[in-house]
XYZ file of C-alpha atoms in Angstrom:
522
model
C -0.086 -0.009 0.069
C 2.965 2.341 0.936
C 4.665 1.567 -2.394
C 1.501 2.157 -4.227
C 1.217 5.605 -2.528
C 4.895 6.088 -3.335
C 4.234 5.178 -7.049
C 1.303 7.734 -7.119
C 3.386 10.561 -5.735
C 6.113 9.666 -8.274
C 3.769 9.813 -10.942
C 2.075 12.974 -9.873
C 5.537 14.563 -9.938
C 6.345 13.479 -13.326
C 2.790 13.761 -14.920
C 2.351 16.764 -17.602
C 0.311 20.019 -16.887
C -3.301 19.594 -17.749
C -5.520 21.870 -19.579
C -9.313 22.776 -18.622
C -11.705 25.198 -19.830
C -12.897 27.911 -17.410
C -15.481 30.306 -18.249
C -14.690 30.219 -22.021
C -10.860 30.651 -21.536
C -8.171 28.081 -21.380
C -6.354 27.553 -17.948
C -3.280 25.694 -17.400
C -2.779 23.636 -14.202
C 0.569 22.665 -13.157
C 1.382 19.629 -10.944
C 2.396 20.296 -7.371
C 5.706 19.309 -6.300
C 8.373 20.286 -3.763
C 10.299 21.917 -6.143
C 7.496 24.179 -7.139
C 7.073 24.957 -3.366
C 10.573 26.258 -2.796
C 10.342 28.201 -6.133
C 7.235 29.947 -4.813
C 9.353 30.897 -1.651
C 11.989 32.254 -3.744
C 9.428 34.481 -5.699
C 7.846 35.695 -2.565
C 11.188 36.717 -1.396
C 12.012 38.419 -4.648
C 8.562 40.156 -4.725
C 9.037 41.514 -1.267
C 12.396 42.987 -2.340
C 10.759 44.553 -5.469
C 7.826 46.113 -3.335
C 10.362 47.707 -0.857
C 12.545 48.973 -3.791
C 9.474 50.448 -5.721
C 7.909 51.992 -2.474
C 11.071 54.134 -2.065
C 11.019 55.128 -5.745
C 7.344 56.150 -5.205
C 7.997 58.123 -2.250
C 10.620 60.066 -4.068
C 8.479 60.852 -6.921
C 5.617 62.056 -4.644
C 8.233 64.348 -2.970
C 9.130 65.693 -6.301
C 5.477 66.346 -7.202
C 4.918 68.185 -4.115
C 8.145 70.319 -4.594
C 7.076 70.930 -8.313
C 3.524 72.081 -7.135
C 4.721 74.447 -4.503
C 7.093 76.053 -6.846
C 4.508 76.516 -9.609
C 2.186 77.829 -7.187
C 4.875 80.313 -6.096
C 5.702 81.399 -9.663
C 2.145 81.730 -10.714
C 1.361 84.070 -7.651
C 4.382 86.162 -8.688
C 3.337 86.605 -12.268
C -0.192 87.489 -11.259
C 0.855 89.865 -8.581
C 3.165 91.717 -10.943
C 0.982 91.509 -13.873
C -1.842 93.229 -12.352
C 0.143 95.955 -10.577
C -1.787 98.950 -10.656
C 0.824 101.354 -9.241
C 1.834 104.320 -11.536
C 4.701 104.134 -14.029
C 6.588 106.727 -11.925
C 6.411 104.514 -8.853
C 7.921 101.388 -10.529
C 10.623 102.814 -12.380
C 13.121 105.303 -11.595
C 14.414 108.141 -13.681
C 17.414 106.410 -14.418
C 15.666 103.701 -15.989
C 13.914 105.778 -18.539
C 13.578 109.263 -19.555
C 9.921 110.388 -19.980
C 8.405 112.845 -22.484
C 7.207 115.677 -20.210
C 3.759 116.997 -20.728
C 0.452 117.670 -18.923
C -2.005 114.726 -19.642
C -4.955 116.636 -18.460
C -5.131 120.381 -18.501
C -7.760 121.943 -16.345
C -9.526 124.341 -18.846
C -13.020 124.154 -16.957
C -14.871 127.120 -15.838
C -18.603 127.729 -14.931
C -19.741 129.481 -17.992
C -23.276 128.289 -19.380
C -22.975 130.404 -22.351
C -19.702 128.669 -23.613
C -20.139 126.775 -26.906
C -17.928 124.006 -28.255
C -16.802 122.473 -31.376
C -15.551 119.076 -31.712
C -14.327 116.602 -34.657
C -13.137 112.971 -35.092
C -9.372 112.555 -35.948
C -8.142 109.558 -38.036
C -5.387 108.318 -40.322
C -1.726 109.153 -40.124
C -0.124 112.225 -38.433
C -0.385 114.590 -41.640
C -4.007 113.753 -42.029
C -4.462 114.623 -38.484
C -2.435 117.731 -38.687
C -4.567 118.947 -41.759
C -7.788 118.128 -39.730
C -6.587 119.834 -36.655
C -5.875 123.052 -38.716
C -9.238 123.047 -40.172
C -10.673 122.629 -36.550
C -8.781 125.405 -35.294
C -9.917 127.837 -38.098
C -13.541 126.601 -38.122
C -13.771 127.128 -34.319
C -12.234 130.488 -34.460
C -14.344 131.684 -37.272
C -17.411 130.277 -35.386
C -16.126 131.700 -31.929
C -16.419 128.382 -30.209
C -14.220 126.453 -27.945
C -12.349 123.805 -29.696
C -12.242 120.234 -28.067
C -8.756 119.218 -28.986
C -8.033 115.397 -29.147
C -4.569 113.966 -28.830
C -2.355 113.071 -31.688
C -2.605 109.378 -32.391
C 0.859 108.069 -33.313
C 1.832 104.461 -34.195
C 2.128 101.644 -36.621
C -1.519 100.821 -36.730
C -3.402 104.408 -37.414
C -7.093 104.753 -36.969
C -8.632 104.821 -40.463
C -11.626 106.704 -41.740
C -14.888 105.189 -41.357
C -18.439 106.717 -41.047
C -19.302 108.789 -38.300
C -20.797 106.448 -35.689
C -18.176 103.673 -36.603
C -15.347 105.989 -36.334
C -16.773 107.738 -33.127
C -16.962 104.157 -31.464
C -13.433 103.186 -32.378
C -12.023 106.271 -31.005
C -13.932 105.539 -27.685
C -12.714 102.094 -27.638
C -8.959 103.182 -28.618
C -8.144 104.465 -25.071
C -6.006 102.442 -22.735
C -8.122 102.531 -19.686
C -7.572 99.387 -17.542
C -4.270 98.476 -19.329
C -1.769 100.160 -17.252
C -0.233 96.904 -16.216
C 1.061 96.285 -19.792
C 4.223 98.522 -19.859
C 5.005 97.146 -16.211
C 5.467 93.577 -17.346
C 8.728 91.924 -17.116
C 10.279 91.329 -20.721
C 10.749 87.478 -19.440
C 6.877 87.285 -19.254
C 4.793 86.540 -22.628
C 2.418 89.476 -23.093
C -1.204 88.612 -22.194
C -3.798 88.932 -24.973
C -4.939 92.382 -23.876
C -1.354 93.805 -24.170
C -0.415 92.417 -27.695
C -1.271 95.840 -29.305
C -0.774 98.096 -26.545
C 2.565 99.245 -27.912
C 1.425 99.708 -31.303
C -0.174 103.268 -30.624
C 0.452 106.082 -28.266
C -0.966 109.590 -27.952
C 0.693 112.898 -27.416
C -0.855 116.533 -26.810
C -0.764 118.895 -29.929
C 1.363 121.439 -27.976
C 4.076 119.064 -26.876
C 5.132 119.037 -30.707
C 3.841 122.472 -31.900
C 3.833 125.875 -30.460
C 0.158 126.894 -29.670
C 0.729 129.714 -27.597
C -0.235 132.398 -30.223
C -3.299 130.167 -31.117
C -4.294 130.151 -27.507
C -4.223 134.029 -27.361
C -6.958 134.315 -29.763
C -9.168 131.358 -29.176
C -10.103 128.835 -26.419
C -8.873 125.411 -26.433
C -9.833 122.349 -24.227
C -8.316 118.934 -24.275
C -10.373 115.946 -25.053
C -8.604 112.659 -24.586
C -11.884 110.567 -24.073
C -14.305 109.805 -26.829
C -16.747 107.941 -24.654
C -20.493 108.834 -24.453
C -20.322 109.874 -20.930
C -17.453 112.225 -21.144
C -19.569 115.093 -22.609
C -21.988 114.968 -19.754
C -19.323 114.581 -16.990
C -16.779 117.018 -18.204
C -19.025 119.636 -20.099
C -22.061 119.292 -17.909
C -24.768 119.336 -20.499
C -26.825 116.395 -22.230
C -27.005 114.858 -25.636
C -29.947 117.142 -26.570
C -27.687 120.218 -26.492
C -25.428 118.471 -29.239
C -25.747 119.203 -33.138
C -24.406 116.108 -34.932
C -23.164 116.675 -38.404
C -22.615 112.988 -39.256
C -20.701 112.103 -42.611
C -21.047 108.713 -44.213
C -18.039 109.335 -46.725
C -14.937 110.938 -46.429
C -15.535 114.048 -48.790
C -19.157 114.597 -47.936
C -19.065 118.133 -46.618
C -17.027 121.258 -47.100
C -17.600 124.491 -45.182
C -17.993 127.945 -46.840
C -17.622 131.295 -45.307
C -19.767 133.056 -47.710
C -23.177 132.501 -49.643
C -21.924 134.403 -52.679
C -19.120 131.828 -53.251
C -18.788 131.548 -56.881
C -15.983 128.814 -56.892
C -15.939 126.023 -59.279
C -18.237 123.152 -59.081
C -15.814 120.434 -60.024
C -14.439 119.827 -56.431
C -14.744 116.411 -54.682
C -17.147 117.176 -51.977
C -20.847 116.338 -52.272
C -22.534 118.846 -49.927
C -21.780 122.513 -48.963
C -22.350 123.600 -45.342
C -22.386 127.377 -44.851
C -20.747 128.509 -41.414
C -23.521 131.315 -41.163
C -26.001 128.403 -40.691
C -23.874 126.619 -38.170
C -23.603 129.984 -36.222
C -27.634 130.168 -36.167
C -27.423 126.954 -34.214
C -28.285 127.379 -30.409
C -26.748 123.980 -29.560
C -23.838 124.210 -27.035
C -21.816 121.494 -29.032
C -21.475 121.276 -32.778
C -19.883 117.936 -33.417
C -18.705 117.182 -36.879
C -17.046 113.965 -38.183
C -13.761 114.113 -40.501
C -12.217 117.477 -41.059
C -9.454 116.087 -43.253
C -8.601 117.789 -46.555
C -6.662 120.990 -47.549
C -9.835 122.304 -49.327
C -12.315 121.217 -46.766
C -12.680 125.055 -45.747
C -13.573 127.332 -48.810
C -12.713 130.668 -47.253
C -13.250 133.704 -49.315
C -13.337 136.314 -46.500
C -9.856 137.954 -46.257
C -9.858 138.158 -42.423
C -10.609 134.322 -42.342
C -7.906 133.616 -45.030
C -5.350 135.352 -42.785
C -6.583 133.333 -39.664
C -6.009 130.174 -41.510
C -2.365 131.474 -42.638
C -1.471 132.274 -39.194
C -2.745 128.764 -37.810
C -0.948 126.825 -40.435
C 2.152 128.644 -39.697
C 2.057 127.588 -36.068
C 1.982 123.936 -37.203
C 5.837 123.934 -37.504
C 7.537 121.621 -35.019
C 8.733 123.252 -32.250
C 9.880 120.592 -29.682
C 13.155 121.780 -28.209
C 14.560 118.127 -28.203
C 13.617 117.400 -31.876
C 15.027 120.876 -33.080
C 18.391 120.336 -31.080
C 18.707 116.772 -32.971
C 17.789 118.160 -36.315
C 20.185 121.036 -35.960
C 23.088 119.044 -35.033
C 22.784 116.726 -38.125
C 22.174 119.636 -40.416
C 25.354 121.134 -39.225
C 27.143 117.855 -39.987
C 25.709 118.068 -43.385
C 27.065 121.569 -44.052
C 25.476 124.698 -45.488
C 24.559 123.518 -48.586
C 22.920 120.161 -48.929
C 19.794 118.967 -50.753
C 16.865 117.474 -49.137
C 14.653 114.812 -50.626
C 11.613 113.483 -48.979
C 10.497 110.218 -50.431
C 7.304 108.649 -49.136
C 7.288 105.040 -50.310
C 6.380 102.710 -47.852
C 2.422 102.475 -48.142
C -0.356 102.658 -50.763
C -0.114 104.011 -53.984
C 3.561 105.248 -52.999
C 4.574 101.654 -52.460
C 3.148 100.409 -55.488
C 4.864 103.139 -57.521
C 8.039 103.442 -55.621
C 10.424 103.185 -58.548
C 8.551 105.963 -60.471
C 8.344 108.284 -57.390
C 12.296 107.727 -56.746
C 12.994 108.291 -60.230
C 10.880 111.554 -60.452
C 12.659 112.789 -57.491
C 15.966 112.040 -58.974
C 15.313 113.944 -62.133
C 13.869 116.739 -60.115
C 17.131 117.215 -58.320
C 19.211 117.005 -61.647
C 16.961 119.449 -63.575
C 15.139 121.673 -60.956
C 17.963 122.177 -58.824
C 21.274 121.273 -60.452
C 20.264 122.978 -63.797
C 20.602 119.922 -65.957
C 18.422 119.666 -69.071
C 16.093 116.739 -69.639
C 18.463 115.605 -72.383
C 21.329 115.751 -70.121
C 19.667 113.903 -67.545
C 18.642 111.255 -69.672
C 22.146 110.935 -70.957
C 23.414 110.678 -67.401
C 20.845 108.106 -66.709
C 21.961 106.009 -69.786
C 25.710 106.183 -69.539
C 26.885 107.435 -66.144
C 24.767 105.074 -64.194
C 26.361 101.883 -65.386
C 29.813 103.177 -64.983
C 29.957 103.980 -61.393
C 31.065 101.354 -59.037
C 30.255 101.015 -55.254
C 33.145 101.519 -52.818
C 33.186 100.252 -49.051
C 30.662 102.484 -46.809
C 31.818 105.796 -45.672
C 33.167 105.951 -42.360
C 32.107 108.668 -39.815
C 34.651 111.087 -38.853
C 36.789 110.344 -35.753
C 36.137 111.831 -32.330
C 37.722 115.214 -31.677
C 37.519 116.142 -35.723
C 35.435 119.138 -36.822
C 32.173 118.077 -37.861
C 31.446 120.397 -40.582
C 31.327 117.889 -43.345
C 30.978 114.027 -43.384
C 33.040 111.451 -45.254
C 31.268 110.393 -48.604
C 30.062 107.144 -49.249
C 31.649 106.801 -52.747
C 34.417 108.297 -54.563
C 34.037 112.013 -55.516
C 33.521 112.947 -59.116
C 36.560 114.299 -60.862
C 35.087 115.104 -64.098
C 34.175 118.846 -64.556
C 30.910 118.126 -66.009
C 29.975 116.313 -63.017
C 31.438 118.129 -60.039
C 28.032 119.586 -58.875
C 26.950 115.640 -58.122
C 29.174 115.966 -55.352
C 26.783 117.904 -53.277
C 25.563 116.044 -50.273
C 21.991 114.625 -50.385
C 19.962 113.844 -47.194
C 17.018 111.448 -48.148
C 14.085 111.301 -45.427
C 11.951 108.182 -46.002
C 9.933 105.449 -44.609
C 11.465 102.302 -46.347
C 14.654 100.552 -45.805
C 17.619 102.678 -46.829
C 19.167 99.517 -48.328
C 15.971 99.271 -50.749
C 17.141 99.018 -54.580
C 14.867 101.643 -55.286
C 17.479 104.239 -54.161
C 20.111 102.718 -56.623
C 19.789 105.728 -58.845
C 20.660 108.284 -56.108
C 23.544 105.986 -54.855
C 25.208 105.507 -58.299
C 24.775 109.404 -59.207
C 25.590 111.261 -55.848
C 28.610 110.017 -53.995
C 27.569 111.822 -50.994
C 24.211 110.451 -49.964
C 22.921 110.192 -46.471
C 20.019 108.914 -44.509
C 18.864 109.440 -40.848
C 20.269 106.125 -39.806
C 23.863 107.544 -40.514
C 23.754 109.655 -37.483
C 23.136 107.337 -34.517
C 24.981 109.452 -32.306
C 22.660 112.127 -32.797
C 19.634 110.322 -32.447
C 20.783 108.388 -29.323
C 19.160 111.103 -27.115
C 15.620 109.453 -28.254
C 16.682 106.009 -27.132
C 15.252 105.877 -23.636
C 12.341 108.133 -24.133
C 8.942 106.905 -23.034
C 5.538 108.423 -23.055
C 4.517 109.088 -19.260
C 0.932 108.634 -20.399
C 1.216 104.988 -21.339
C 4.871 103.903 -20.956
C 5.242 103.527 -24.762
C 8.859 103.953 -26.119
C 8.896 106.963 -28.355
C 12.040 106.696 -30.327
C 10.583 105.162 -33.500
C 7.501 107.326 -33.542
C 9.552 110.660 -33.286
C 12.194 109.788 -35.951
C 10.108 110.843 -38.779
C 9.544 114.215 -37.254
C 13.440 114.495 -36.766
C 13.754 113.334 -40.499
C 11.447 116.009 -41.762
C 13.212 118.783 -39.587
C 16.591 117.764 -41.234
C 15.211 118.139 -44.778
C 13.647 121.548 -43.662
C 17.340 122.933 -43.078
C 18.354 121.900 -46.724
C 19.414 124.459 -49.255
C 16.690 123.108 -51.684
C 13.951 120.512 -51.043
C 12.443 117.805 -53.536
C 9.231 115.945 -52.218
C 7.014 112.972 -53.219
C 3.924 113.950 -55.563
C 0.472 113.853 -53.601
C 2.239 113.213 -50.181
C 0.730 115.422 -47.555
C 4.050 114.934 -45.723
C 5.958 116.103 -48.444
C 3.738 119.089 -48.892
C 4.027 119.915 -45.335
C 7.785 120.011 -45.422
C 7.702 122.049 -48.594
C 5.119 124.482 -47.698
C 5.775 124.912 -44.062
C 8.879 123.595 -42.412
C 11.276 124.572 -45.275
C 9.702 127.856 -45.699
C 9.786 128.721 -41.928
C 13.235 127.645 -41.614
C 14.219 130.100 -44.300
C 12.204 132.847 -42.987
C 9.739 132.732 -46.116
C 6.025 132.971 -46.172
C 4.387 129.560 -46.034
C 2.288 128.350 -48.965
C -1.521 128.329 -48.643
C -3.464 125.629 -50.253
C -7.362 125.016 -50.206
């Protein structure tokens, strides 16, 4: 019996595993043995070791996660607290960190005069379109004997374009920077939040920071209007919407204003409707609110006294900021007493599409209108000389301590007697890259050609200037004004056809600089 039991055990130890079905799945059953028991004991010991090792690793991971969470929370708290810091700009940055443009943001012109009447308008587009509108507004308010509500100058890379009255009014109302004072306070290491992405594309300055309005203020009343919200009029002027006469335009050249009913001017002008100033004067509304006033011929004036008013106001639009004047004077001194100024607007719209044509026209004007070349001589120069001239290495600025009465020229000077006058310095004011091939005609013809970018020492005074109103850096915004002032110092000037900027330089800046009567247009 014992031998039988022994044989059964032996048989069980040597038998193969059996396969059975359990709930639709194959299951293997292994025979039990002392060997398998010893093996299971070793597995249990190994499993305990694995468990102890992984428990230690898990504890380390948990500790790392806790540390990362605390660090992330601390960083988020710092970013949140610094992002929404509402303290003033002056409290966060010292004078050594940036130099601010100095002007009064909110001039207190209020007075308790229930009989005071006002004129307001909607500015739009680039600086010179705003300037023309401001001139017209000053003249119109003076003729109507109304206080002008003066908006700031809107400057930047994304101007507010014209649209019909209600749409433009709303866009101006939404363009302010209320609630965004935290944007210039953010660290450069922090990505800009969505509301700050376009914050630095535009800024505002008052007109009397750029031009001298003292004479204007002696003859008429001005009041700043930096807010185009609907509530501003009621809160600041203390009257209701029923006291406003709105003249709403639906196209940019819908209305023009005439100062006499006997006007017999040509009818082929671009305006569709006439408004007589005498009719506006008959209104008892405390505020006359018009839309756009852009356009040199927007006001058709025949009364001699009104023409004189316009002439005086236009003359006051010459840039008068001391810092800009000093920089321009320094550059003009470096160029010498006899240089030609060329203003080439080529960076946008029609000017960009026809850049080569405008540049070539200006080139020929320099030769024919200033240097007395005939059209035939200019054509011969264009055909022959342009292909022969070769570039040399860029000119070098004069070493420090050397007289700055002249600059080193970029190319070899002409030695041919017939071309000596082409050695005259040329200063080009432009809104495109100075290395643009569009300037190749000038470079190949005139060895002494200069751009504003050739004067980094002089313009360095603008590097750290910021607007105290919104903290926006001002250098790139102010450089075009310096550019224009330098051209105004030139012996002779050439501009770009149909450019309001060029017209302003030629009609006002250049003539004022040379003590000449400004040109009247309109």
